[in-house]
Coordinates of N, CA and C and ligand atoms in Angstrom, one line a residue:
A11 N 1.1 -1.2 -0.4 CA 0.1 0.0 -0.1 C 0.4 1.2 -0.4
I12 N 0.8 2.4 -0.7 CA 0.9 3.3 -0.6 C 1.7 4.3 0.9
D13 N 2.5 5.1 1.0 CA 3.0 5.1 2.4 C 1.8 6.3 2.8
P14 N 1.0 6.5 3.8 CA 0.6 7.6 4.5 C 1.5 8.6 4.6
E15 N 2.2 8.5 4.3 CA 3.4 9.0 5.7 C 4.4 9.7 3.9
F16 N 4.6 9.5 3.2 CA 4.9 9.7 1.4 C 5.6 11.3 1.8
E17 N 5.1 12.3 2.6 CA 5.7 13.6 3.0 C 6.0 13.8 3.5
S18 N 7.1 12.6 4.5 CA 7.9 13.4 5.0 C 8.8 12.4 4.6
N19 N 8.2 11.3 4.5 CA 9.4 9.5 3.8 C 10.1 10.5 2.7
R20 N 9.9 11.2 2.1 CA 10.4 10.9 0.5 C 10.6 12.4 -0.4
E21 N 10.8 13.2 -1.3 CA 11.3 13.6 -2.0 C 10.4 14.4 -3.3
V22 N 10.3 15.8 -3.7 CA 9.5 15.7 -4.7 C 11.3 15.9 -5.5
V23 N 11.5 14.5 -6.2 CA 11.8 15.2 -7.7 C 11.7 15.6 -8.8
E24 N 10.4 15.9 -9.1 CA 10.4 16.2 -10.6 C 8.8 16.9 -10.9
Q25 N 8.2 17.5 -11.4 CA 6.7 18.0 -11.8 C 6.6 17.6 -12.6
H26 N 5.2 17.0 -12.8 CA 4.9 16.5 -14.2 C 3.0 17.0 -14.0
E27 N 2.8 17.1 -15.0 CA 1.7 17.8 -15.6 C 1.0 18.7 -14.3
G28 N 1.8 19.5 -14.3 CA 1.2 20.5 -12.4 C 1.8 20.1 -11.5
H29 N 1.8 18.5 -11.2 CA 1.5 18.3 -9.5 C 3.1 18.3 -9.5
N30 N 3.3 17.3 -8.4 CA 4.4 16.5 -7.5 C 4.8 16.0 -8.1
V31 N 6.3 15.0 -8.4 CA 6.6 13.7 -8.2 C 7.4 12.8 -7.3
W32 N 7.7 12.5 -6.4 CA 7.8 12.2 -5.3 C 8.9 10.8 -5.4
G33 N 9.8 10.6 -5.9 CA 11.0 9.8 -5.5 C 11.1 8.9 -4.9
P34 N 11.6 7.7 -4.8 CA 13.2 7.8 -6.3 C 12.2 7.5 -7.1
V35 N 12.6 7.9 -9.3 CA 12.3 7.8 -9.5 C 13.8 7.1 -10.6
E36 N 13.5 5.7 -11.1 CA 14.6 5.4 -12.3 C 13.7 5.0 -13.0
E37 N 13.8 5.7 -14.3 CA 12.3 5.0 -15.4 C 13.8 4.1 -15.8
P38 N 12.7 2.7 -16.4 CA 11.0 3.1 -16.8 C 10.4 2.0 -15.3
E39 N 11.4 1.1 -14.9 CA 11.1 0.9 -12.9 C 10.9 1.6 -12.9
E40 N 11.0 2.9 -11.6 CA 10.6 3.6 -10.7 C 10.4 4.2 -11.1
L41 N 8.7 5.2 -10.7 CA 8.5 5.8 -11.1 C 7.9 7.0 -9.5
G42 N 8.3 6.9 -9.1 CA 7.8 7.6 -7.6 C 6.4 7.7 -6.7
I43 N 5.7 8.4 -6.8 CA 4.1 8.8 -6.0 C 4.2 10.1 -7.0
H44 N 3.1 9.8 -7.6 CA 2.4 11.5 -8.2 C 1.5 12.2 -7.6
G45 N 1.6 13.1 -7.4 CA 0.4 13.8 -6.8 C 0.6 14.1 -5.3
T46 N -0.1 15.4 -4.3 CA 0.3 15.3 -3.0 C -0.8 15.3 -2.6
H47 N -1.8 16.3 -2.8 CA -3.2 16.1 -2.1 C -4.2 14.8 -2.7
V48 N -4.0 14.8 -4.5 CA -4.3 13.3 -4.3 C -2.5 12.5 -5.1
A49 N -2.6 11.4 -4.1 CA -1.4 10.3 -4.4 C -1.7 9.4 -4.5
V50 N -1.1 8.9 -5.9 CA -1.2 7.8 -6.7 C 0.2 7.4 -6.6
D51 N 0.7 5.6 -6.1 CA 1.7 5.5 -6.1 C 2.0 5.1 -6.9
F52 N 2.6 5.4 -8.3 CA 2.1 4.5 -10.3 C 3.0 2.7 -9.6
D53 N 4.6 3.4 -8.4 CA 4.8 1.6 -8.3 C 4.3 0.5 -7.9
I54 N 2.7 0.4 -7.1 CA 2.0 0.1 -6.9 C 0.5 0.2 -7.9
C55 N 0.4 0.6 -8.1 CA -0.8 0.9 -9.4 C -1.2 -0.1 -10.7
L56 N -1.9 -1.2 -10.6 CA -1.4 -1.8 -11.8 C -2.7 -2.0 -12.6
A57 N -3.1 -0.3 -13.0 CA -4.3 0.3 -13.8 C -5.6 -1.0 -13.7
D58 N -5.8 -1.1 -12.6 CA -6.7 -1.9 -12.2 C -8.1 -0.3 -12.7
G59 N -8.4 0.4 -12.5 CA -8.6 1.8 -13.8 C -10.3 2.0 -13.1
A60 N -10.4 1.4 -11.6 CA -11.9 1.7 -10.1 C -11.6 3.7 -10.6
C61 N -11.0 3.8 -10.2 CA -10.9 4.8 -9.2 C -11.6 5.8 -10.6
L62 N -10.4 5.9 -12.5 CA -11.2 6.6 -13.1 C -12.7 6.3 -13.3
E63 N -13.0 5.1 -12.9 CA -14.3 4.9 -13.1 C -15.3 5.9 -12.2
D64 N -15.2 5.7 -10.7 CA -15.8 7.0 -10.0 C -14.9 7.6 -10.0
C65 N -14.7 8.7 -9.6 CA -14.3 9.5 -9.2 C -15.2 10.5 -9.9
P66 N -16.4 11.8 -8.7 CA -16.8 12.2 -9.9 C -17.2 13.2 -9.8
V67 N -15.8 13.6 -9.6 CA -14.9 14.7 -11.1 C -14.1 15.2 -11.6
D68 N -13.8 13.2 -11.7 CA -12.7 13.0 -13.5 C -11.2 13.5 -12.5
V69 N -10.9 13.5 -11.8 CA -9.3 14.0 -11.4 C -8.5 12.9 -11.8
F70 N -8.2 11.9 -12.6 CA -7.7 11.3 -12.9 C -7.3 10.9 -14.7
E71 N -6.6 11.1 -14.7 CA -6.2 10.2 -16.8 C -4.9 9.4 -16.5
W72 N -5.6 8.7 -17.9 CA -4.3 7.7 -17.7 C -3.0 8.1 -18.5
V73 N -2.0 8.0 -18.0 CA -0.3 8.4 -18.8 C 0.0 6.7 -18.9
D74 N 0.9 6.6 -20.3 CA 1.5 5.8 -20.4 C 2.6 5.9 -19.7
T75 N 3.0 4.1 -19.7 CA 4.5 4.2 -18.8 C 5.4 2.2 -19.3
P76 N 5.3 3.2 -20.4 CA 6.3 1.9 -21.1 C 7.1 0.4 -20.6
G77 N 7.3 -0.7 -19.8 CA 8.8 -0.8 -19.6 C 8.0 -1.2 -18.2
H78 N 6.8 -0.8 -17.3 CA 7.2 -0.9 -16.0 C 6.1 -2.6 -16.1
P79 N 6.8 -2.3 -14.4 CA 6.2 -4.2 -14.2 C 5.6 -4.4 -13.5
E80 N 4.4 -3.3 -13.4 CA 2.9 -3.9 -12.3 C 2.3 -3.7 -14.0
S81 N 2.3 -2.1 -14.7 CA 1.5 -2.3 -15.9 C 1.8 -0.8 -16.5
E82 N 1.5 -1.4 -18.4 CA 2.3 0.3 -18.5 C 1.2 0.5 -19.1
I83 N 0.2 1.3 -17.8 CA -0.6 2.8 -18.0 C -1.5 3.0 -16.5
K84 N -0.7 4.1 -16.1 CA -1.0 4.4 -14.4 C -2.2 5.8 -14.9
A85 N -2.6 5.7 -13.7 CA -4.0 6.7 -13.6 C -2.5 7.8 -12.2
D86 N -3.2 8.4 -13.4 CA -2.3 10.0 -13.0 C -3.3 10.8 -11.9
P87 N -3.6 11.7 -10.9 CA -4.4 12.8 -10.6 C -3.9 13.8 -11.3
A88 N -4.1 14.0 -13.2 CA -3.8 15.0 -13.0 C -4.5 16.3 -13.2
H89 N -5.8 16.1 -12.3 CA -6.5 17.2 -11.9 C -6.6 17.1 -9.9
E90 N -5.8 17.0 -8.8 CA -5.9 16.8 -8.0 C -6.5 18.2 -7.3
D91 N -7.0 19.4 -7.5 CA -7.0 20.1 -7.3 C -8.9 20.1 -7.7
Q92 N -9.4 19.6 -8.6 CA -10.5 19.8 -8.6 C -10.6 18.3 -7.4
C93 N -10.7 17.9 -6.6 CA -10.1 16.9 -5.9 C -11.8 17.3 -4.3
I94 N -12.6 16.7 -4.7 CA -13.6 17.1 -3.4 C -13.6 16.1 -1.9
D95 N -12.8 15.3 -1.9 CA -11.9 14.0 -0.7 C -14.0 13.4 -0.5
C96 N -14.4 13.0 -1.0 CA -15.2 12.5 -1.4 C -14.5 10.2 -0.7
M97 N -13.1 10.0 -1.1 CA -12.6 9.1 -0.7 C -13.1 7.8 -1.5
L98 N -14.1 8.3 -2.4 CA -14.5 6.8 -3.3 C -12.8 6.1 -3.7
C99 N -12.4 6.6 -4.6 CA -10.9 6.5 -5.3 C -9.8 5.3 -4.1
V100 N -10.1 5.7 -2.7 CA -9.7 5.0 -1.5 C -9.6 3.4 -1.7
D101 N -11.3 4.1 -1.4 CA -11.6 2.6 -1.0 C -12.3 1.4 -2.1
V102 N -11.8 1.9 -3.4 CA -12.3 1.1 -4.6 C -10.6 1.2 -5.0
C103 N -10.2 1.3 -4.4 CA -8.5 1.1 -5.4 C -8.4 -0.3 -4.8
P104 N -8.0 -1.9 -5.4 CA -7.5 -3.1 -5.4 C -6.2 -3.3 -4.5
V105 N -5.3 -2.0 -5.3 CA -4.2 -2.3 -4.2 C -3.5 -1.8 -3.2
D106 N -4.9 -0.4 -2.5 CA -4.0 0.4 -2.2 C -3.4 1.9 -2.6
A107 N -3.3 2.2 -3.9 CA -2.2 2.7 -4.1 C -2.5 4.5 -4.0
I108 N -3.6 4.8 -3.7 CA -4.1 5.6 -3.5 C -4.2 6.4 -2.3
D109 N -3.8 8.2 -1.8 CA -3.9 8.8 -0.4 C -4.6 9.5 -0.5
V110 N -5.4 10.1 -0.1 CA -6.0 11.4 -0.3 C -5.9 12.3 1.2
D111 N -5.2 13.1 1.0 CA -5.1 13.9 2.0 C -6.2 15.2 2.5
P112 N -7.4 14.3 3.3 CA -8.8 16.2 3.4 C -7.6 17.1 3.5
G113 N -8.5 18.5 3.7 CA -8.1 19.7 4.0 C -7.1 19.9 3.9
Ligands
SF4_221 FE1 -12.0 11.2 -7.0 FE2 -13.1 11.1 -4.5 FE3 -10.8 10.0 -4.6 FE4 -11.1 12.7 -4.9 S1 -11.3 11.3 -3.5 S2 -10.3 11.8 -6.8 S3 -13.0 13.7 -5.1 S4 -12.8 10.2 -6.3
F3S222 FE1 -4.0 2.3 -10.2 FE2 -6.1 1.8 -8.5 FE3 -7.0 2.8 -9.6 S1 -4.7 -0.2 -9.6 S2 -5.7 2.1 -11.8 S3 -4.5 3.4 -8.9 S4 -8.2 1.9 -9.1
ZN223 ZN1 2.0 12.0 -12.7

C-alpha cells in the first residue's frame, strides 16, 4: 500500500503536468508517487481503472508508462485540485495505491 507518510519519507524530484512527483524515480522500472493532495503510487498501481470510473469529478487521467513491471498505464491525478475528498478512489483501489489527504 501507498505510504501515508510519503510527504515526510520522500522528496519531490520532479513535476509532471503541474503536480509533484515524489521519488525515488528510476525510469522505467521505478516511477515514484504522483500528486500530493491526491497521491498515486505508480509503483503499486496495476491499472485496475476503478478510480477513473468512480471519481465523480474526473481527477484521474491515464498516462503511458511503458516498461513498468506492474502495468504500462497508470492513473495520474492530473486534476487533483478538483478533488472533493469523497474518498471513493481510496476505497475502490484493489491495491491501495491512492492516498487522499482531506483538508
Ligand atoms: Fe475523486 Fe473522490 Fe478520489 Fe477525490 S477522493 S480523487 S473526488 S474519487
Ligand atoms: Fe491504479 Fe488503483 Fe486506480 S490500481 S488505476 S490507482 S484503482
Ligand atoms: Zn503525474
